[in-house]
Coordinates of C-alpha atoms in Angstrom, one line a residue:
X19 CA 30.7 -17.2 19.8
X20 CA 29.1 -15.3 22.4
X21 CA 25.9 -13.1 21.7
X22 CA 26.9 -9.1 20.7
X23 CA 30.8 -9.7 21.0
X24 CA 30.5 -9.7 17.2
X25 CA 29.3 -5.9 17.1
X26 CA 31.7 -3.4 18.6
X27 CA 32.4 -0.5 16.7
X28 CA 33.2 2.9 17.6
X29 CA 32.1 4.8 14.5
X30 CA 29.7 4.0 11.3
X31 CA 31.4 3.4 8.3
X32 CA 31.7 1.4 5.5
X33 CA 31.9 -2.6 6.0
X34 CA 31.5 -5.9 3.6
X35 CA 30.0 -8.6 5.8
X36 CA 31.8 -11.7 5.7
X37 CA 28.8 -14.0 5.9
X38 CA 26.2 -14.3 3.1
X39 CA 23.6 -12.9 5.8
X40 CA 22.0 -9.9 7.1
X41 CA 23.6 -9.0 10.5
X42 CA 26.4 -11.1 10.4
X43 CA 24.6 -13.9 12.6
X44 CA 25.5 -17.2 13.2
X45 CA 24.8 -20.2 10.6
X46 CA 22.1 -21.8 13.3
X47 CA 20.5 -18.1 13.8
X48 CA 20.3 -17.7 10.1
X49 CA 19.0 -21.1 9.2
X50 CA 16.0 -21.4 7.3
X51 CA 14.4 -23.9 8.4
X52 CA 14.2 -22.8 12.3
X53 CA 14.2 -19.2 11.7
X54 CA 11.0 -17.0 13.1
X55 CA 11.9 -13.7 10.3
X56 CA 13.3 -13.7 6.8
X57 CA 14.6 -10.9 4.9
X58 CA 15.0 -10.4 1.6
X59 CA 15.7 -7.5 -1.0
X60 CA 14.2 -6.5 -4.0
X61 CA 17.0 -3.9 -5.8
X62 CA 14.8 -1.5 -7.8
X63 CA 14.0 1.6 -8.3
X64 CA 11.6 3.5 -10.2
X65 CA 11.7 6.5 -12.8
X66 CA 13.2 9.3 -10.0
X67 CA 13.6 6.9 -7.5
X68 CA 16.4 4.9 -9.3
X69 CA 19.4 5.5 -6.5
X70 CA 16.4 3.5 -4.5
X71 CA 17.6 0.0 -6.4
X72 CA 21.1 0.3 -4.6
X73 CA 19.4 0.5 -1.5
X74 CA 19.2 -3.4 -0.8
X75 CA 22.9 -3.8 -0.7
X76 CA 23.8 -0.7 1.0
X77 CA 22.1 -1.4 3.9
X78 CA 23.4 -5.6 3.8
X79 CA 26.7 -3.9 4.0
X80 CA 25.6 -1.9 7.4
X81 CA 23.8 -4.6 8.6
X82 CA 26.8 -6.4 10.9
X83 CA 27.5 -3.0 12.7
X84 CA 23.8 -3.2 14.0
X85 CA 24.5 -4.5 17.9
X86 CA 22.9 -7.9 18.1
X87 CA 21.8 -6.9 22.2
X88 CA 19.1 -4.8 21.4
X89 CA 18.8 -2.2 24.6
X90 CA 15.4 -1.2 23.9
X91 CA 14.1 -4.9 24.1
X92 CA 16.4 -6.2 26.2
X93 CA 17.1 -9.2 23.7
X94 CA 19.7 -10.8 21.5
X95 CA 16.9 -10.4 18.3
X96 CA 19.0 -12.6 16.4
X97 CA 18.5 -16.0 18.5
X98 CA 15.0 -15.9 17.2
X99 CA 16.3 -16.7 13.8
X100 CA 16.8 -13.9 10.7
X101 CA 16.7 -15.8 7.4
X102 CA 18.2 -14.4 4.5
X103 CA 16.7 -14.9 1.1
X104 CA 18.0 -14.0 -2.4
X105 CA 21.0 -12.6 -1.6
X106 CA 22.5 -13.3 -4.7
X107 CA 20.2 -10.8 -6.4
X108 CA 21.0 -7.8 -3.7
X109 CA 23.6 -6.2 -6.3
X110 CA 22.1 -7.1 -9.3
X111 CA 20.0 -4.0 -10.4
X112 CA 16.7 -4.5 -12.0
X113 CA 15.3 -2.2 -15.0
X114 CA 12.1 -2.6 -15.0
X115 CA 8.4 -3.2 -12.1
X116 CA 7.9 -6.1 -13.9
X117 CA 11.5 -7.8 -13.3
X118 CA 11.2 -6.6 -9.6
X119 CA 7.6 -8.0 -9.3
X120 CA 8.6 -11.2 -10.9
X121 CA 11.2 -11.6 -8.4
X122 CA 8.8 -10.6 -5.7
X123 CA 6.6 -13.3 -6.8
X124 CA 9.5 -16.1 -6.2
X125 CA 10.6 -14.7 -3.1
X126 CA 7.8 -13.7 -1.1
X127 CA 5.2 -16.4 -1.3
X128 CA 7.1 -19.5 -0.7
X129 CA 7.9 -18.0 2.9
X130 CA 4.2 -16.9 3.4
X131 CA 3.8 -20.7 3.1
X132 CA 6.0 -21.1 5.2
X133 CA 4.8 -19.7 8.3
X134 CA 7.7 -17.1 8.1
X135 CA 8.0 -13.3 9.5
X136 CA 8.6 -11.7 6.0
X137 CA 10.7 -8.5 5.4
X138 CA 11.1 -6.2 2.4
X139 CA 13.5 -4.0 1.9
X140 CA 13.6 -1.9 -1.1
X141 CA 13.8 -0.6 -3.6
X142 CA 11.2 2.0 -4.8
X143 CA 8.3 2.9 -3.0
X144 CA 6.5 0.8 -6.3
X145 CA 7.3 -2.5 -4.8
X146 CA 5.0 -2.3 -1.7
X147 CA 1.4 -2.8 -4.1
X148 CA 3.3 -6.1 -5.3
X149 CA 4.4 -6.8 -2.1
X150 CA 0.9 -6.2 -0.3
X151 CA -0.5 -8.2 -3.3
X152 CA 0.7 -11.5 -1.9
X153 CA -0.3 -10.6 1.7
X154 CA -4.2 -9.9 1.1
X155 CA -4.2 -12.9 -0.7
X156 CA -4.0 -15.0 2.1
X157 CA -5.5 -11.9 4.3
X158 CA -8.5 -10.3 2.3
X159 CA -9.2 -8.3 5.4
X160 CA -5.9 -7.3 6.0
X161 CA -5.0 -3.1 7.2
X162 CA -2.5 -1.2 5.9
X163 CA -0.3 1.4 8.0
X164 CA 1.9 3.5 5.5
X165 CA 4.4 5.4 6.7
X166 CA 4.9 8.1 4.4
X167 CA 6.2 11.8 3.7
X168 CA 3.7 11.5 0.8
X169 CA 0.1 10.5 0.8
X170 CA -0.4 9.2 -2.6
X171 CA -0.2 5.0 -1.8
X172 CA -2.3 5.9 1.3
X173 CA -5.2 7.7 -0.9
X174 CA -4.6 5.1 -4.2
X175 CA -5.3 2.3 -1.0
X176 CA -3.9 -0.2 -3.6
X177 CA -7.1 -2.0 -4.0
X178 CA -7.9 -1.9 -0.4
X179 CA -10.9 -0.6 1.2
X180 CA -9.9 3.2 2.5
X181 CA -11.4 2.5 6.0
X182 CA -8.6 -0.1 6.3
X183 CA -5.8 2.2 5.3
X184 CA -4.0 4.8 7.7
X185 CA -1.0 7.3 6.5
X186 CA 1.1 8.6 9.1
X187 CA 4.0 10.7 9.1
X188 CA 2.1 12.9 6.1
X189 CA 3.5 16.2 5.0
X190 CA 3.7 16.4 1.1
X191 CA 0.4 16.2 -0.6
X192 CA -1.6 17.2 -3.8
X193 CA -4.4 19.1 -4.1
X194 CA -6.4 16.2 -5.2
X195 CA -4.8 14.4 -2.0
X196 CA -5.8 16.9 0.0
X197 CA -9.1 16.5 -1.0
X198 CA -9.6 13.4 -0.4
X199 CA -7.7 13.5 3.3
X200 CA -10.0 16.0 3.6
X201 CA -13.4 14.6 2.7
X202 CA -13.4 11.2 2.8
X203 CA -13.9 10.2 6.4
X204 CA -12.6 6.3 5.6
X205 CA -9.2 7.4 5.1
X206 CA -6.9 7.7 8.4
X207 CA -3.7 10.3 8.1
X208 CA -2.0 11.5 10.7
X209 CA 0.4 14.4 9.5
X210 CA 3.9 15.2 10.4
X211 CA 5.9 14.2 13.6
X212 CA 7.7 16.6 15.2
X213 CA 5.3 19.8 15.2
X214 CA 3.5 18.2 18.2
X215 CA 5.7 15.4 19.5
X216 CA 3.6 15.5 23.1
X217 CA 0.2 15.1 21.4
X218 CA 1.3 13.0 18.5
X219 CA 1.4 8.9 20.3
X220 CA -2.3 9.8 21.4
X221 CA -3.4 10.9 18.0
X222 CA -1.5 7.7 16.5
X223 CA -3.3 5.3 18.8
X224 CA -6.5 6.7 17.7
X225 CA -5.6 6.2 14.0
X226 CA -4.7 2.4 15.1
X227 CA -7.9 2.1 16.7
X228 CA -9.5 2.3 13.3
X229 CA -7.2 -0.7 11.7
X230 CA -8.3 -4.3 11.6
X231 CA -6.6 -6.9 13.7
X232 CA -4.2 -8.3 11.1
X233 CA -2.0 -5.5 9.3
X234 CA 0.5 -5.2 6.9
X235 CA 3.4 -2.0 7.4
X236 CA 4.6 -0.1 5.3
X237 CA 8.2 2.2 6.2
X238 CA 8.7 4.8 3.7
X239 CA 12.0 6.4 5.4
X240 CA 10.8 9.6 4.2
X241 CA 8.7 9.4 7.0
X242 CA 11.6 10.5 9.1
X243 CA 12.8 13.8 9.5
X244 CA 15.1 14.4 7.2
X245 CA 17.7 15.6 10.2
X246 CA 17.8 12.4 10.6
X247 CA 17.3 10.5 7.6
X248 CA 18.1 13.2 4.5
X249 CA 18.5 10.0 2.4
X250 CA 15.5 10.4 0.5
X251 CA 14.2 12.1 -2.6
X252 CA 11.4 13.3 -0.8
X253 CA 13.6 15.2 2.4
X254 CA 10.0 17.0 3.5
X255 CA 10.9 19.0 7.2
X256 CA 8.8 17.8 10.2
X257 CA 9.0 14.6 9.9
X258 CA 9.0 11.7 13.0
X259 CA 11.9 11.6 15.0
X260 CA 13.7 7.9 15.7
X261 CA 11.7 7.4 18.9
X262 CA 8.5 8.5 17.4
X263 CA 8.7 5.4 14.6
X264 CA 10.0 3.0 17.1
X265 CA 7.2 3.7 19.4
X266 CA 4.6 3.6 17.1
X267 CA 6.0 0.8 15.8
X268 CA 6.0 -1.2 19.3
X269 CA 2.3 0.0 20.0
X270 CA 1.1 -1.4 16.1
X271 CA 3.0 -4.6 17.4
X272 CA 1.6 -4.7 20.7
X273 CA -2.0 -4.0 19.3
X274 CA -2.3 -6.3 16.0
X275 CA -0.8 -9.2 14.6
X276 CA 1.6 -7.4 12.0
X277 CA 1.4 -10.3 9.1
X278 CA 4.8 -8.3 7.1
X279 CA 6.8 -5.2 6.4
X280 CA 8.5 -3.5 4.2
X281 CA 10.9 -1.0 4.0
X282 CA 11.8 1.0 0.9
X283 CA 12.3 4.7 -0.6
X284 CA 16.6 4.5 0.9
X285 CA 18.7 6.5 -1.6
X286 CA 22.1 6.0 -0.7
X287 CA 24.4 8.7 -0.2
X288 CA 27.8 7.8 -1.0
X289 CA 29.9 8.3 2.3
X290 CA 26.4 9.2 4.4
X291 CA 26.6 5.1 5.9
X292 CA 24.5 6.4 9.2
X293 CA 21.6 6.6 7.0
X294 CA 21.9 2.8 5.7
X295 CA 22.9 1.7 9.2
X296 CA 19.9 3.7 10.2
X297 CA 17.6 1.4 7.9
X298 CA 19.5 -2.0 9.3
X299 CA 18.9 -1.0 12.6
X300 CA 15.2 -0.5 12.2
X301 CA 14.8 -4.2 10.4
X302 CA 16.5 -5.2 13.5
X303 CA 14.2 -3.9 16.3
X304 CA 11.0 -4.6 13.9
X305 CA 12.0 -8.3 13.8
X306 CA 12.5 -7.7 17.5
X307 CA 9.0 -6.4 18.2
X308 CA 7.4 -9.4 15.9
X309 CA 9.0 -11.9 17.9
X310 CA 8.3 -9.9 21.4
X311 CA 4.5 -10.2 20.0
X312 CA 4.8 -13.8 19.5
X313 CA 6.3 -14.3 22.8
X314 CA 3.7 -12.3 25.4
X315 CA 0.7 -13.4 23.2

């Protein structure tokens, strides 16, 4: 089969995959043991986030419409290898953190191990301490960049130090958040997206300047406008636009060794597929830029 002829579709819409893998890839591109990246989906979500646990499958189903020639990269991202992991689980709806961080625990640390490119999608915004958990483990110095309409994971710094934690894409805050953003000169946030697209890449590269070498992402899509993604409980105007993620995204690739990422926060909208194809498409190019890294390092 050649590369991309599998992907040719006219509009976004509904689709079941016919292969038991994200992006509809070839058995040798989705083979564990040679694959670069692995995905996997944890299908929870939270008190008020709880359209959040469908999220995982939604955006499986969208996943083969993603085009596997990325134009940006100039790449067929999927030769690199795209694992799948857990896919049985993806429809199966969990009630409670402590199921979902119990199947975090099998999923995520045997491909740490492994020397794998790991990839959450979510699922509530809860999963990413669990998730991050397992990362400084093995990285006790590790940074995290949250993405984030809100800045409440970004000021709780899930038991990181606050000088290694940034929030971007900020626009929804408490007073006590505020505060701290405000006063504590270890935190990093960069706020909003499209109020000052011309001056925002040079404030972002000055947050990243502040991060350690090795960092862990974190994509809340409330990050994005919600023009473009209104899939969210947190729909906060002024967010980042497609092209201000993506480059940010490339420059915190291009900069430091990204060790994992997660994506979470989708509520899908029944009928609204652009905004699960919208989340694909983003695993996609990330697991581009890791490999990109890899390559030119």
């Amino acid at each position: 089969r050649e590369p991309g002829s599998q992907h040719s579709h006219d509009s976004i819409g509904p689709m079941h995959t016919p292969s038991p893998w994200f992006f509809d890839i070839s058995p040798e591109q989705s083979d564990y043991s040679t694959a670069r990246s692995a995905v996997f989906g944890i299908p929870y979500g939270e008190p008020g986030f709880e359209a959040c646990a469908t999220a995982p499958a939604a955006i499986f189903e969208a996943s083969p419409q993603v085009e596997s020639f990325d134009d940006d990269l100039r790449w067929f991202i999927g030769e690199s290898g795209i694992a799948t992991v857990g896919r049985e689980v993806l429809e199966q709806p969990l009630a409670t953190l402590s199921e979902a961080e119990a199947l975090m625990g099998r999923l995520l640390p045997p491909l740490l191990a492994d020397g794998k490119f790991p990839l959450m999608v979510g699922g509530s915004p809860a999963l990413v301490g669990s998730a991050l958990s397992h990362h400084l483990e093995r990285t006790p110095s590790l940074g995290l960049v949250r993405f984030d309409a809100r800045a409440e994971v970004a000021v709780r710094g899930l038991g990181m130090p606050l000088e290694h934690v940034a929030a971007v894409g900020v626009r929804r805050v408490t007073r006590d958040e505020w505060t701290v953003l405000q006063d504590d000169p270890r935190l990093s946030a960069l706020w909003g997206g499209t109020r000052t697209p011309a001056d925002w890449p040079g404030e972002f590269r000055r947050v990243l300047a502040r991060m350690p070498r090795q960092v862990y992402v974190s994509v809340d899509v409330s990050a994005l406008d919600p023009a473009l993604m209104p899939a969210t409980p947190v729909a906060e105007p002024g967010g980042l636009s497609w092209q201000q993620l993506c480059g940010a995204l490339e420059e915190l690739f291009a900069e430091h060794e990204v060790v994992g990422l997660d994506i979470t926060g989708l509520t899908p909208i029944e009928g609204l597929h652009s905004a699960d194809f919208l989340v694909a498409k983003l695993m996609y190019r990330v697991i581009g830029l890791k490999q990109r890294a890899l390559v030119t390092r």
